[in-house]
mmCIF file of C-alpha atoms in Angstrom:
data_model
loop_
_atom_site.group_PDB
_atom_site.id
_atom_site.type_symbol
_atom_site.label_atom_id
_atom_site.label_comp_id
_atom_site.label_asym_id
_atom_site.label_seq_id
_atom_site.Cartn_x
_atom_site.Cartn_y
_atom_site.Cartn_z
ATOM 1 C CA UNK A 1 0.000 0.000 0.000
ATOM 2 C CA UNK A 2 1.548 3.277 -0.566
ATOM 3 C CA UNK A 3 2.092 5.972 1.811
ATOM 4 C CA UNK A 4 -0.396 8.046 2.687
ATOM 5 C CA UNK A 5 -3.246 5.075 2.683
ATOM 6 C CA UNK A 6 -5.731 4.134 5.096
ATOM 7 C CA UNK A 7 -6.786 0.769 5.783
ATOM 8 C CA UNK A 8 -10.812 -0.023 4.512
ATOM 9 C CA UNK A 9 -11.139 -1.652 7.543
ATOM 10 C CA UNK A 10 -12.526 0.021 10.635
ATOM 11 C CA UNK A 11 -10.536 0.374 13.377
ATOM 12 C CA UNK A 12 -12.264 -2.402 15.711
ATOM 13 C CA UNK A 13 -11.731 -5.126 12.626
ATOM 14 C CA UNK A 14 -7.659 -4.124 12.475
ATOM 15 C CA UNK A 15 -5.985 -5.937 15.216
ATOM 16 C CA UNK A 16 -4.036 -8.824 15.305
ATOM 17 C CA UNK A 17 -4.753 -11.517 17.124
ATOM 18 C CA UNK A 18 -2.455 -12.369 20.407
ATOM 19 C CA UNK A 19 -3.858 -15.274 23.249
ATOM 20 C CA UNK A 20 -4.954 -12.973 26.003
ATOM 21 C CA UNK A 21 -6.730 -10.653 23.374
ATOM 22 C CA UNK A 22 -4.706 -8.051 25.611
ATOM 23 C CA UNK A 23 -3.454 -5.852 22.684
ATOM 24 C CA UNK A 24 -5.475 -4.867 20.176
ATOM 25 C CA UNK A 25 -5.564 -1.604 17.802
ATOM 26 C CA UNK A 26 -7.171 0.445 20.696
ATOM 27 C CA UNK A 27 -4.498 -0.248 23.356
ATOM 28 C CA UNK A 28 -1.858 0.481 21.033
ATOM 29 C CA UNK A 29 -2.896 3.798 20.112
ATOM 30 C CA UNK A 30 -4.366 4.992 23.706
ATOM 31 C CA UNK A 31 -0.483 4.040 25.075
ATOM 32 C CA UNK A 32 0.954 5.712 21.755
ATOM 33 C CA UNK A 33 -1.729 8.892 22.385
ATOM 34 C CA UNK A 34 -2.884 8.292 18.826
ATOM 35 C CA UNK A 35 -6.520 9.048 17.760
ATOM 36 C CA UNK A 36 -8.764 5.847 17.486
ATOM 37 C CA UNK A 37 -12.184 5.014 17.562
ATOM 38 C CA UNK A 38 -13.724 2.046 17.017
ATOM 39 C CA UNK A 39 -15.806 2.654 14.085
ATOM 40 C CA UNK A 40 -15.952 5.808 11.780
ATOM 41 C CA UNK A 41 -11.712 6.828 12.115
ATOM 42 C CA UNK A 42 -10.022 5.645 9.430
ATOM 43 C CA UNK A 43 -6.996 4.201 10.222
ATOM 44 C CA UNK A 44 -3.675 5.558 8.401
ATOM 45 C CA UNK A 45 -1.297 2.690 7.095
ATOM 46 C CA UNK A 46 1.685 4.060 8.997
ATOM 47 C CA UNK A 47 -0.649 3.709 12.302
ATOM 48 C CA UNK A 48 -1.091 0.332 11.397
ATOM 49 C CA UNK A 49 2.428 -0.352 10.291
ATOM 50 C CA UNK A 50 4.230 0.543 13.863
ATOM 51 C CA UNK A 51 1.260 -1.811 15.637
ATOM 52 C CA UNK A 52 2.125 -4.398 13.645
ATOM 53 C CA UNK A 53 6.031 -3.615 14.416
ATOM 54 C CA UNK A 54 5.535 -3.556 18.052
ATOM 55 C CA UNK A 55 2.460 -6.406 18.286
ATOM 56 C CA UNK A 56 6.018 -8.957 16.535
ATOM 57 C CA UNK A 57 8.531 -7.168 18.901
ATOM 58 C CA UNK A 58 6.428 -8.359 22.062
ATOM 59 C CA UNK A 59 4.732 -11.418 21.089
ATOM 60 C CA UNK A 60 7.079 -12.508 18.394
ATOM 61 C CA UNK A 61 10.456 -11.668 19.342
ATOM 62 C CA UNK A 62 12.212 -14.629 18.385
ATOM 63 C CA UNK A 63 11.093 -13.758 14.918
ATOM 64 C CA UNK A 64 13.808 -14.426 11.811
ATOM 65 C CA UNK A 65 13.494 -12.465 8.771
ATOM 66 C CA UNK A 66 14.207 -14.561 6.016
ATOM 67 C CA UNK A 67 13.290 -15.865 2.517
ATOM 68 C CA UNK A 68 12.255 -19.244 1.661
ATOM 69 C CA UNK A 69 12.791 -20.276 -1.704
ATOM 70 C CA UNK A 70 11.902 -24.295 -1.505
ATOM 71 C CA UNK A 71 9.425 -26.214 0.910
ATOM 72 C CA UNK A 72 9.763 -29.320 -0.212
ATOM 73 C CA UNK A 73 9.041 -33.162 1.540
ATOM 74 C CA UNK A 74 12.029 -35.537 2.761
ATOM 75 C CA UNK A 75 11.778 -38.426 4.833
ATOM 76 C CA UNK A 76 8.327 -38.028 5.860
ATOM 77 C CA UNK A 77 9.075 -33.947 7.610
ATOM 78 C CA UNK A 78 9.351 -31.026 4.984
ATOM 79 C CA UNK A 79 12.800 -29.331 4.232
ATOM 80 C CA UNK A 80 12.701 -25.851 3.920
ATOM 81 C CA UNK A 81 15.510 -23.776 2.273
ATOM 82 C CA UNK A 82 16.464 -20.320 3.149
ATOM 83 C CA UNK A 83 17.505 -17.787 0.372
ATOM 84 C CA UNK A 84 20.729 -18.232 2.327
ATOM 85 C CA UNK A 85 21.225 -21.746 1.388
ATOM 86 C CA UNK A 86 20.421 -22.699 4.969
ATOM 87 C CA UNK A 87 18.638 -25.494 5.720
ATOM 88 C CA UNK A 88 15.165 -25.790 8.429
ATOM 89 C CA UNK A 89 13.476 -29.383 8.897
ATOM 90 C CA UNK A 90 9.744 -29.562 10.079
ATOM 91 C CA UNK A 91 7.130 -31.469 10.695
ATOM 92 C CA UNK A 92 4.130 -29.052 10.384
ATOM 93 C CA UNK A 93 4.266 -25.772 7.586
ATOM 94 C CA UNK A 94 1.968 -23.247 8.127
ATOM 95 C CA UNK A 95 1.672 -20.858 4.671
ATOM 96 C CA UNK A 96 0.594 -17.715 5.523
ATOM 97 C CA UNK A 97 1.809 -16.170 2.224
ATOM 98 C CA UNK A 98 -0.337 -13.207 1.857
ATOM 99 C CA UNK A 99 -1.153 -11.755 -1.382
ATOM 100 C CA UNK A 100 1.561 -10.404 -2.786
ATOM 101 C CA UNK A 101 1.759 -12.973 -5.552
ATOM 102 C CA UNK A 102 -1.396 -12.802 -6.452
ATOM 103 C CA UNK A 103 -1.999 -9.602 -8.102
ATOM 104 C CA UNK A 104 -4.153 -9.498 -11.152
ATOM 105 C CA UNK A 105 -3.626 -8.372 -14.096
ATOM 106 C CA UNK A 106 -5.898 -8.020 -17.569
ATOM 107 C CA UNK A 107 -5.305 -10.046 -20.391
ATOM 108 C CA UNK A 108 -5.678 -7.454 -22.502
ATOM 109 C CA UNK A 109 -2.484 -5.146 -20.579
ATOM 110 C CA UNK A 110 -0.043 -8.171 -20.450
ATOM 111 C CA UNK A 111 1.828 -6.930 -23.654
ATOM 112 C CA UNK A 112 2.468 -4.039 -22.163
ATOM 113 C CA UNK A 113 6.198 -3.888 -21.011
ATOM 114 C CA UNK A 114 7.035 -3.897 -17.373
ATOM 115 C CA UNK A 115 8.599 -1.005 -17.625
ATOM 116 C CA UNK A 116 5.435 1.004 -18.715
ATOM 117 C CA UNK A 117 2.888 -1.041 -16.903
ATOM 118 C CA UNK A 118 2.890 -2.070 -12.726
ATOM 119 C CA UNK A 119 0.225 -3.863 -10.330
ATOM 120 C CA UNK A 120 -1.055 -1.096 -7.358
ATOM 121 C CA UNK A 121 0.721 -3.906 -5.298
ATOM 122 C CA UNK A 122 3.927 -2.530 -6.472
ATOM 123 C CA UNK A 123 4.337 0.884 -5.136
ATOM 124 C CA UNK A 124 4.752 1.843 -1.534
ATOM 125 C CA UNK A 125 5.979 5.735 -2.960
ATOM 126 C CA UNK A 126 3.877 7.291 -5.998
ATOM 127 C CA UNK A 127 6.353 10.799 -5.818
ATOM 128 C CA UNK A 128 8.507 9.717 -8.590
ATOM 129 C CA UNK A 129 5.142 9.730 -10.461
ATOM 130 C CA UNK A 130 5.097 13.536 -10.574
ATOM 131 C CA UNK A 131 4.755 15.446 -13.831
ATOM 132 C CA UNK A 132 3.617 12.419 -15.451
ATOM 133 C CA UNK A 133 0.405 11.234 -17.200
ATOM 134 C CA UNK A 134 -1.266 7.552 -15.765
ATOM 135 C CA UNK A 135 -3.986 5.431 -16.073
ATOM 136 C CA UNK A 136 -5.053 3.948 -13.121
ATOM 137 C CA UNK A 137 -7.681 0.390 -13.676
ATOM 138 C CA UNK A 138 -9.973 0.028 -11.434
ATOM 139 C CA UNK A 139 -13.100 1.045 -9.301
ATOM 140 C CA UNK A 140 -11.802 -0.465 -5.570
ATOM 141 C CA UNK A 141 -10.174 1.495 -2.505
ATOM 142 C CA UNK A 142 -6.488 0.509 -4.176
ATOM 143 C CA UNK A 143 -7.194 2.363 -7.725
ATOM 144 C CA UNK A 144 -9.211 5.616 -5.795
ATOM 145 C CA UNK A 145 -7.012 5.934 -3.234
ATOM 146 C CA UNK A 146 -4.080 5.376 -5.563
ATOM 147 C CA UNK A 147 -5.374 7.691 -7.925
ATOM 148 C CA UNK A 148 -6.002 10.538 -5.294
ATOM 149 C CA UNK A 149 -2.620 9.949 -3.908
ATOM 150 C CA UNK A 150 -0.975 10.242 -7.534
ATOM 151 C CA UNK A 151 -2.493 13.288 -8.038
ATOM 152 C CA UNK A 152 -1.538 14.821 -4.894
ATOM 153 C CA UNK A 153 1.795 13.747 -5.785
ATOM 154 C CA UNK A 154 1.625 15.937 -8.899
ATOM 155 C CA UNK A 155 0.720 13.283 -11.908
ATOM 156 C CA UNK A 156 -1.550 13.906 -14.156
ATOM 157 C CA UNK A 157 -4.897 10.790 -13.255
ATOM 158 C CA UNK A 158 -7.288 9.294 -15.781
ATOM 159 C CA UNK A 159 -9.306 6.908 -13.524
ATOM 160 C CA UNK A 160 -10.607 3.732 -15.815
ATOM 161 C CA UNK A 161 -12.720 1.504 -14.525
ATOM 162 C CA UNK A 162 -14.709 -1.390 -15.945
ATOM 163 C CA UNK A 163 -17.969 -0.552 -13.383
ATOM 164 C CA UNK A 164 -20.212 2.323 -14.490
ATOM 165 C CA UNK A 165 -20.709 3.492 -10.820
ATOM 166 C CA UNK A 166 -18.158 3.849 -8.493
ATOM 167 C CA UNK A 167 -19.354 1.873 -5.360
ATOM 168 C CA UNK A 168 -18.119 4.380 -2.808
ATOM 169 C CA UNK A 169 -19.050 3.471 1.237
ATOM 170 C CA UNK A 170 -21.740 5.376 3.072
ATOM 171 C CA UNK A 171 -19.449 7.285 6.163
ATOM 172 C CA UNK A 172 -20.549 5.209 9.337
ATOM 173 C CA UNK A 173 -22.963 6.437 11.672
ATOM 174 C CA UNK A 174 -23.177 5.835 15.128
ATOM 175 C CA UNK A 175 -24.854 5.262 17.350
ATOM 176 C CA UNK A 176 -27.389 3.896 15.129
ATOM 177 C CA UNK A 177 -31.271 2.334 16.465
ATOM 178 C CA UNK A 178 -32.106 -0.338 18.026
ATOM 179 C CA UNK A 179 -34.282 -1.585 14.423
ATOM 180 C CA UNK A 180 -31.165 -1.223 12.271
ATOM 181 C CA UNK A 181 -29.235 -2.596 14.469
ATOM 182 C CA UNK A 182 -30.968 -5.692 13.763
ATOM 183 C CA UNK A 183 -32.041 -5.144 10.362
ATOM 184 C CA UNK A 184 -28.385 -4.135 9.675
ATOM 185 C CA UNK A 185 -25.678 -5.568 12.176
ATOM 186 C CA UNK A 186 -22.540 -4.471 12.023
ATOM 187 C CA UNK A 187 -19.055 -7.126 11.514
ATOM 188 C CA UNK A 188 -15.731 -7.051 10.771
ATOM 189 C CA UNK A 189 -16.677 -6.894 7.474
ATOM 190 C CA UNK A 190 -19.220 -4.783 7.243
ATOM 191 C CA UNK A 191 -22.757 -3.848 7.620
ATOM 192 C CA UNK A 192 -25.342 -6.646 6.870
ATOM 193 C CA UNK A 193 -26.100 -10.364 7.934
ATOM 194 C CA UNK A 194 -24.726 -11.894 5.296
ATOM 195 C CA UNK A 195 -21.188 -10.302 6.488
ATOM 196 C CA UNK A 196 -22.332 -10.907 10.272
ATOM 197 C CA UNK A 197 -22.752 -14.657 9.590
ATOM 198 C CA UNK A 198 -19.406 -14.577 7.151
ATOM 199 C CA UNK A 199 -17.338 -13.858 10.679
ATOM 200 C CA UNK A 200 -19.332 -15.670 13.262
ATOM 201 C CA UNK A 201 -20.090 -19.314 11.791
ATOM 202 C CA UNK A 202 -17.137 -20.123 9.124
ATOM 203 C CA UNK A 203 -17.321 -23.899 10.025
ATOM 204 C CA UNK A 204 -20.996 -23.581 8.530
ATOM 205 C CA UNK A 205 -19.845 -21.791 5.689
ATOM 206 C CA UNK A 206 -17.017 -24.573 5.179
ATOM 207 C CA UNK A 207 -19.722 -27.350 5.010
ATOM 208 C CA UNK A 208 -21.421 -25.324 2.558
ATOM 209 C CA UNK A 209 -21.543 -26.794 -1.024
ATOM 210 C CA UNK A 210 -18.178 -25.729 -3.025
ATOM 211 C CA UNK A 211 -20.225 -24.153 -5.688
ATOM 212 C CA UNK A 212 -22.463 -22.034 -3.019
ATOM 213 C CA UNK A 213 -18.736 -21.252 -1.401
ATOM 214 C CA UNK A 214 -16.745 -20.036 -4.498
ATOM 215 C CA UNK A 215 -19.934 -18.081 -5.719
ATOM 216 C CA UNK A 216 -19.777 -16.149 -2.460
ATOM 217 C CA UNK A 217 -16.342 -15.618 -2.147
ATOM 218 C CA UNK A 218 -16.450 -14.232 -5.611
ATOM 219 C CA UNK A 219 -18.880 -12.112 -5.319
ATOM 220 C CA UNK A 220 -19.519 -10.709 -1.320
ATOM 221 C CA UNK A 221 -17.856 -7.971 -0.815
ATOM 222 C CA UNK A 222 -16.762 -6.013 -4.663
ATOM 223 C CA UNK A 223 -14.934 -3.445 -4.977
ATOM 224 C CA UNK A 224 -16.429 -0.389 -3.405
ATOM 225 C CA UNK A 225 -14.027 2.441 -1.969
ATOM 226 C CA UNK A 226 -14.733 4.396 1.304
ATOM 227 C CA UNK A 227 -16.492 7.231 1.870
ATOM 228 C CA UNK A 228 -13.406 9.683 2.995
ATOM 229 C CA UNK A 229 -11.681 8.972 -0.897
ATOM 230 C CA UNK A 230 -15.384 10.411 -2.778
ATOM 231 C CA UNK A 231 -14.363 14.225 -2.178
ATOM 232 C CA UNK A 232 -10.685 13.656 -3.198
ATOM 233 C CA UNK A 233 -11.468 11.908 -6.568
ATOM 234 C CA UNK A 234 -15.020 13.170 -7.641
ATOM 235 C CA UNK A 235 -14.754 15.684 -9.909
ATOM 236 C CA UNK A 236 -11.408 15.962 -9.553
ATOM 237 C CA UNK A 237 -9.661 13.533 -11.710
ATOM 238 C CA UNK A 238 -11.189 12.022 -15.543
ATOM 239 C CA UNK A 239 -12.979 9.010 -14.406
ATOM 240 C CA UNK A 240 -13.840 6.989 -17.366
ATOM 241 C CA UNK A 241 -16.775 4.402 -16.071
ATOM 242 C CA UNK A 242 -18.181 1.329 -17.765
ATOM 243 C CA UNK A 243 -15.055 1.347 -19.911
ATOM 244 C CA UNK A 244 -13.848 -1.498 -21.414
ATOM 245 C CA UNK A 245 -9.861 -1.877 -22.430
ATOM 246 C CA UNK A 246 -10.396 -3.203 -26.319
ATOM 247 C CA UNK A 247 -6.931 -2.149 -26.879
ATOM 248 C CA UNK A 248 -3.448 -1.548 -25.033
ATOM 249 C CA UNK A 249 -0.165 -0.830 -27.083
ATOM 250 C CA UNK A 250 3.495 0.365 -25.841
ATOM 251 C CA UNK A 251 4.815 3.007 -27.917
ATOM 252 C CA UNK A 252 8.209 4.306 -27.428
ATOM 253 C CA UNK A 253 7.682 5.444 -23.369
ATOM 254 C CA UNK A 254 4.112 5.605 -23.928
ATOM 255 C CA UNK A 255 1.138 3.670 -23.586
ATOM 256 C CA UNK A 256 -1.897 4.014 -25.654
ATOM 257 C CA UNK A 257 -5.072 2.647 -24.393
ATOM 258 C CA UNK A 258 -8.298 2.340 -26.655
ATOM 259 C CA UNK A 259 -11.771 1.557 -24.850
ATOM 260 C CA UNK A 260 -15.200 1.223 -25.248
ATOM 261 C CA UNK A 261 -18.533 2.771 -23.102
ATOM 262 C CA UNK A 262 -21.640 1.465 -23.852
ATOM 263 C CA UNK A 263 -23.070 4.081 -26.549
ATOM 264 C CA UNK A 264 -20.168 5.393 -26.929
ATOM 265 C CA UNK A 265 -18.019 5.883 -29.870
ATOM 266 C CA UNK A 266 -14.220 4.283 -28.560
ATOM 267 C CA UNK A 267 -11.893 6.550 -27.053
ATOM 268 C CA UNK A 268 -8.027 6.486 -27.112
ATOM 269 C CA UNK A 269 -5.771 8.146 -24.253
ATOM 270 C CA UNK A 270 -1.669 7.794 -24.224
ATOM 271 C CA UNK A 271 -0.268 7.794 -20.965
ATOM 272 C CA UNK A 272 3.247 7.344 -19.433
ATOM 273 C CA UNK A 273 2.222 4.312 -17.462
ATOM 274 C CA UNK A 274 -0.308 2.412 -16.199
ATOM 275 C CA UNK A 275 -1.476 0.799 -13.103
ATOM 276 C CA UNK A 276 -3.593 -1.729 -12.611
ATOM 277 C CA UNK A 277 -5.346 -1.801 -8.985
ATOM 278 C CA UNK A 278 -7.294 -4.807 -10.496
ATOM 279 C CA UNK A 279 -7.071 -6.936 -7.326
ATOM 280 C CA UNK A 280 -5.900 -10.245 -6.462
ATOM 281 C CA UNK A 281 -6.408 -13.855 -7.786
ATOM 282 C CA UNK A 282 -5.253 -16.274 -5.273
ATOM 283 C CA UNK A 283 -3.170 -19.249 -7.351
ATOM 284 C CA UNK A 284 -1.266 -21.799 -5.109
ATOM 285 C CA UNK A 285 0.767 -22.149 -8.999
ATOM 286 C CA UNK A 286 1.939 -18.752 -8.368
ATOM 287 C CA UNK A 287 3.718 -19.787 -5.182
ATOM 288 C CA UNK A 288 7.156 -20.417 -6.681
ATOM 289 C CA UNK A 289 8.441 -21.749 -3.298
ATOM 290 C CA UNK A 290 6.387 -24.957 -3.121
ATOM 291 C CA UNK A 291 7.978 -27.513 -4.947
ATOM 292 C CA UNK A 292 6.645 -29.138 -7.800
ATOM 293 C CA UNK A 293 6.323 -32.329 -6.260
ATOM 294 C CA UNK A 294 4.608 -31.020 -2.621
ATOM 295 C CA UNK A 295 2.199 -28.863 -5.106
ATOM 296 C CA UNK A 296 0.838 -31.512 -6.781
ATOM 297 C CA UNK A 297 -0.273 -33.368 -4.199
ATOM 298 C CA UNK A 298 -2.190 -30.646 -2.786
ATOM 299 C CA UNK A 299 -5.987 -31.049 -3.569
ATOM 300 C CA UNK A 300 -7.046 -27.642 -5.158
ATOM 301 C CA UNK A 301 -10.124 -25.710 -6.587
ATOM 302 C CA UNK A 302 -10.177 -23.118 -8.847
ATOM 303 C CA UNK A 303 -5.893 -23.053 -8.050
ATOM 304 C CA UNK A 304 -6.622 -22.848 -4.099
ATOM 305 C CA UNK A 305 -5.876 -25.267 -1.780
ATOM 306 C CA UNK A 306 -9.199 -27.602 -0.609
ATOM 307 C CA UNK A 307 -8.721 -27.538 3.340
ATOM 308 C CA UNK A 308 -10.145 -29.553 6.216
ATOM 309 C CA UNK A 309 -11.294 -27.754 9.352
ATOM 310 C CA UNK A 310 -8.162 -27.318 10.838
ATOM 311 C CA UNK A 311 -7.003 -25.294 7.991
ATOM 312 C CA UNK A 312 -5.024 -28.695 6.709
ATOM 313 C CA UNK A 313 -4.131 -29.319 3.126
ATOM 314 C CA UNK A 314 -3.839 -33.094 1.509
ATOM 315 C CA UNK A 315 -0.644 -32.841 2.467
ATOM 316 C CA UNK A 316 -0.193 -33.868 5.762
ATOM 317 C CA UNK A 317 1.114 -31.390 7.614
ATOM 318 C CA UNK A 318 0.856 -28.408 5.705
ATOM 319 C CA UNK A 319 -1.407 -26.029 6.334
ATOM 320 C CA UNK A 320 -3.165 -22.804 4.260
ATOM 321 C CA UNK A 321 -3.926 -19.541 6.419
ATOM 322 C CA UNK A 322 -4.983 -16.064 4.624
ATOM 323 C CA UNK A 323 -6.875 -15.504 1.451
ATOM 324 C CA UNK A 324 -5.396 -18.889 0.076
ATOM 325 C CA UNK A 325 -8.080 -20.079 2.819
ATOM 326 C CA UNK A 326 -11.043 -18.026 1.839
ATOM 327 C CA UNK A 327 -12.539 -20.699 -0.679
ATOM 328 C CA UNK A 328 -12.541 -22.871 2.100
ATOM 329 C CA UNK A 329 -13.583 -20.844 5.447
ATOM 330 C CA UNK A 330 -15.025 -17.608 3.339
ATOM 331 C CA UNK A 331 -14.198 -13.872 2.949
ATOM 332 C CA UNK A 332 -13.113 -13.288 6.574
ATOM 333 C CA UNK A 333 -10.087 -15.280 5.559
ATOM 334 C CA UNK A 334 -9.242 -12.334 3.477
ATOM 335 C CA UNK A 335 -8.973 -9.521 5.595
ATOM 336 C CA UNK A 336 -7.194 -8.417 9.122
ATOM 337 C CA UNK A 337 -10.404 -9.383 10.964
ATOM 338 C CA UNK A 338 -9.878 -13.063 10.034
ATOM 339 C CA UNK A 339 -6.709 -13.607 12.144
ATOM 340 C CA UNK A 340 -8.254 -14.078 15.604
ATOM 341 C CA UNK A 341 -10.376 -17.042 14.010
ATOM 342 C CA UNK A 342 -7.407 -18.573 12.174
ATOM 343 C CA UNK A 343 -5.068 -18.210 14.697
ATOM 344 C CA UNK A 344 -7.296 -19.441 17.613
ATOM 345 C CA UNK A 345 -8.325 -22.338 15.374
ATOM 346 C CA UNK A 346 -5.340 -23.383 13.855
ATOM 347 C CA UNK A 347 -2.379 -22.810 17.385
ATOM 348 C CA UNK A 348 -4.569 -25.019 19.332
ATOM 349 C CA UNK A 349 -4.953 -27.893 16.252
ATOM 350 C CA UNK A 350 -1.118 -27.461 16.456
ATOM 351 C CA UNK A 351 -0.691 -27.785 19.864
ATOM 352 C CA UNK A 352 -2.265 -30.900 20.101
ATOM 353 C CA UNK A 353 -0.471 -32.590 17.002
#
């Protein structure tokens, strides 16, 4: 995410989980004197940074900051190699891999040289994009907020986006009545009780039928930005809407994009680069550090891993947290909320094994 962000979440569904539940967002920021609230503050990226820092520097000391470029099996335990050659035997593997390997991006861009063309996973700074001209694809909280950012940065934004409305968040308000309360409970997720049962019953959701479970994960919770990014982007920026890329070419240091709106005649911008906040597609095959061998044996659907209830692959003793999960457990697997659940779940599976 690049600087400057804040996280979509609210600020009760952004902590990480520890065993006493003793240090959550809150306590951080009331001992750091930073403002919080529980709902309706967003919460800035560095804020969320420094917990995370000091949540691993009390709980997870011991931690070792390495790469692992091969998890592979030998003599019934896995062998893991570091990107320093060294080599770490186990018996259990927990891959918690995140999605940085998952971004997504259009068929129709992927001629496009890297030079000219990035995933919104890519940047952490967007100053060196000053004076310039991009495209930014998308209609999520990565492409508006990116797109705002750039343009405070001094670029020059066209805003593409294959959705003819952007989906932006209603600001929360609290505290709300009793009757929509109930007609509209609030989660980690969201408002609504088909988020509310999405966090509190993901063993149901894990017996569900695997079509009913990939539809949902699909399609619950689209892209749809927050309320605090409508004022920095609305009629601020070009925002082409229910535009669809029917052409992409590199030219020199230039890009030219050609795309179609419904009624529309096509239209054709050149830009200086282009970056695609087109979300993620979890693929176990992009995991390069699995070995061949271990990744065929893993059961998969769609390219995710099928797990059992304690988060286990076919492989014995390896195990799938994170948003590889969510075809299994559902969308809380793919956000910050999702951690107690996984965590509590999965350490005391562990602990007994």
């Amino acid at each position: 995410m690049p600087q400057g962000m804040h996280l979509k979440s609210e600020g009760f569904a952004s902590s990480l989980s520890d065993p006493a539940a003793e240090f959550p967002l809150k306590a951080y920021c009331a001992e750091m004197g930073l403002p919080y609230a529980d709902v309706g503050l967003p919460v800035p990226l560095d804020t969320f940074i420094s917990y995370g820092r000091e949540f691993q520097r009390r709980y997870v000391a011991h931690l070792e900051n390495t790469q692992i470029t091969s998890v592979k099996e030998s003599s019934g335990n896995f062998e893991l190699t570091t990107a320093a050659q060294e080599i770490v035997r186990a018996r259990q593997v927990v891959i918690a891999a995140g999605i940085s390997n998952f971004g997504f991006i259009p068929p129709a861009l992927q001629m496009i040289p890297n030079t000219l063309l990035s995933h919104s996973s890519q940047h952490s700074d967007l100053t060196g994009f000053s004076g310039r001209k991009v495209a930014v694809l998308g209609a999520g909280a990565s492409a508006v907020d990116i797109a705002a950012l750039l343009q405070k940065a001094g670029a020059e934004v066209d805003l593409i986006a294959r959705h003819s409305k952007i989906q932006f968040h209603d600001a929360p308000k609290e505290p709300r009545a009793l009757l929509e309360r109930i007609k509209q409970p609030r989660s980690g997720l969201g408002l609504g009780w088909r988020s509310r049962m999405c966090t509190d019953i993901p063993l149901v959701f894990h017996a569900m039928p695997e079509s009913m479970r990939l539809r949902v994960v699909s399609s619950h919770l689209g892209p749809a930005p927050c309320w605090f990014l409508r004022d920095a982007v609305v009629g601020r920026l070009p925002m082409h809407l229910g535009a669809t890329i029917t052409k992409a070419v590199a030219r020199g240091e230039k890009v030219s994009l050609e795309f179609s709106n419904p009624n529309q005649e096509n239209r054709q911008i050149d830009v200086d680069h282009v970056i695609a906040a087109t979300g993620y597609k979890v693929a176990i095959s992009k995991l390069p550090f699995i070995d061949p061998a271990v990744k065929s044996r893993i059961a998969v659907v769609a390219d995710t891993p099928i797990l059992n209830r304690q988060f286990g692959s076919s492989v014995k003793g390896l195990y799938f947290i994170g948003a590889a999960a969510a075809n299994s457990f559902g969308p809380l697997l793919r956000f910050a909320y999702g951690a107690e659940y996984a965590a509590t779940r999965l350490a005391k599976h562990l602990a007994q094994n």
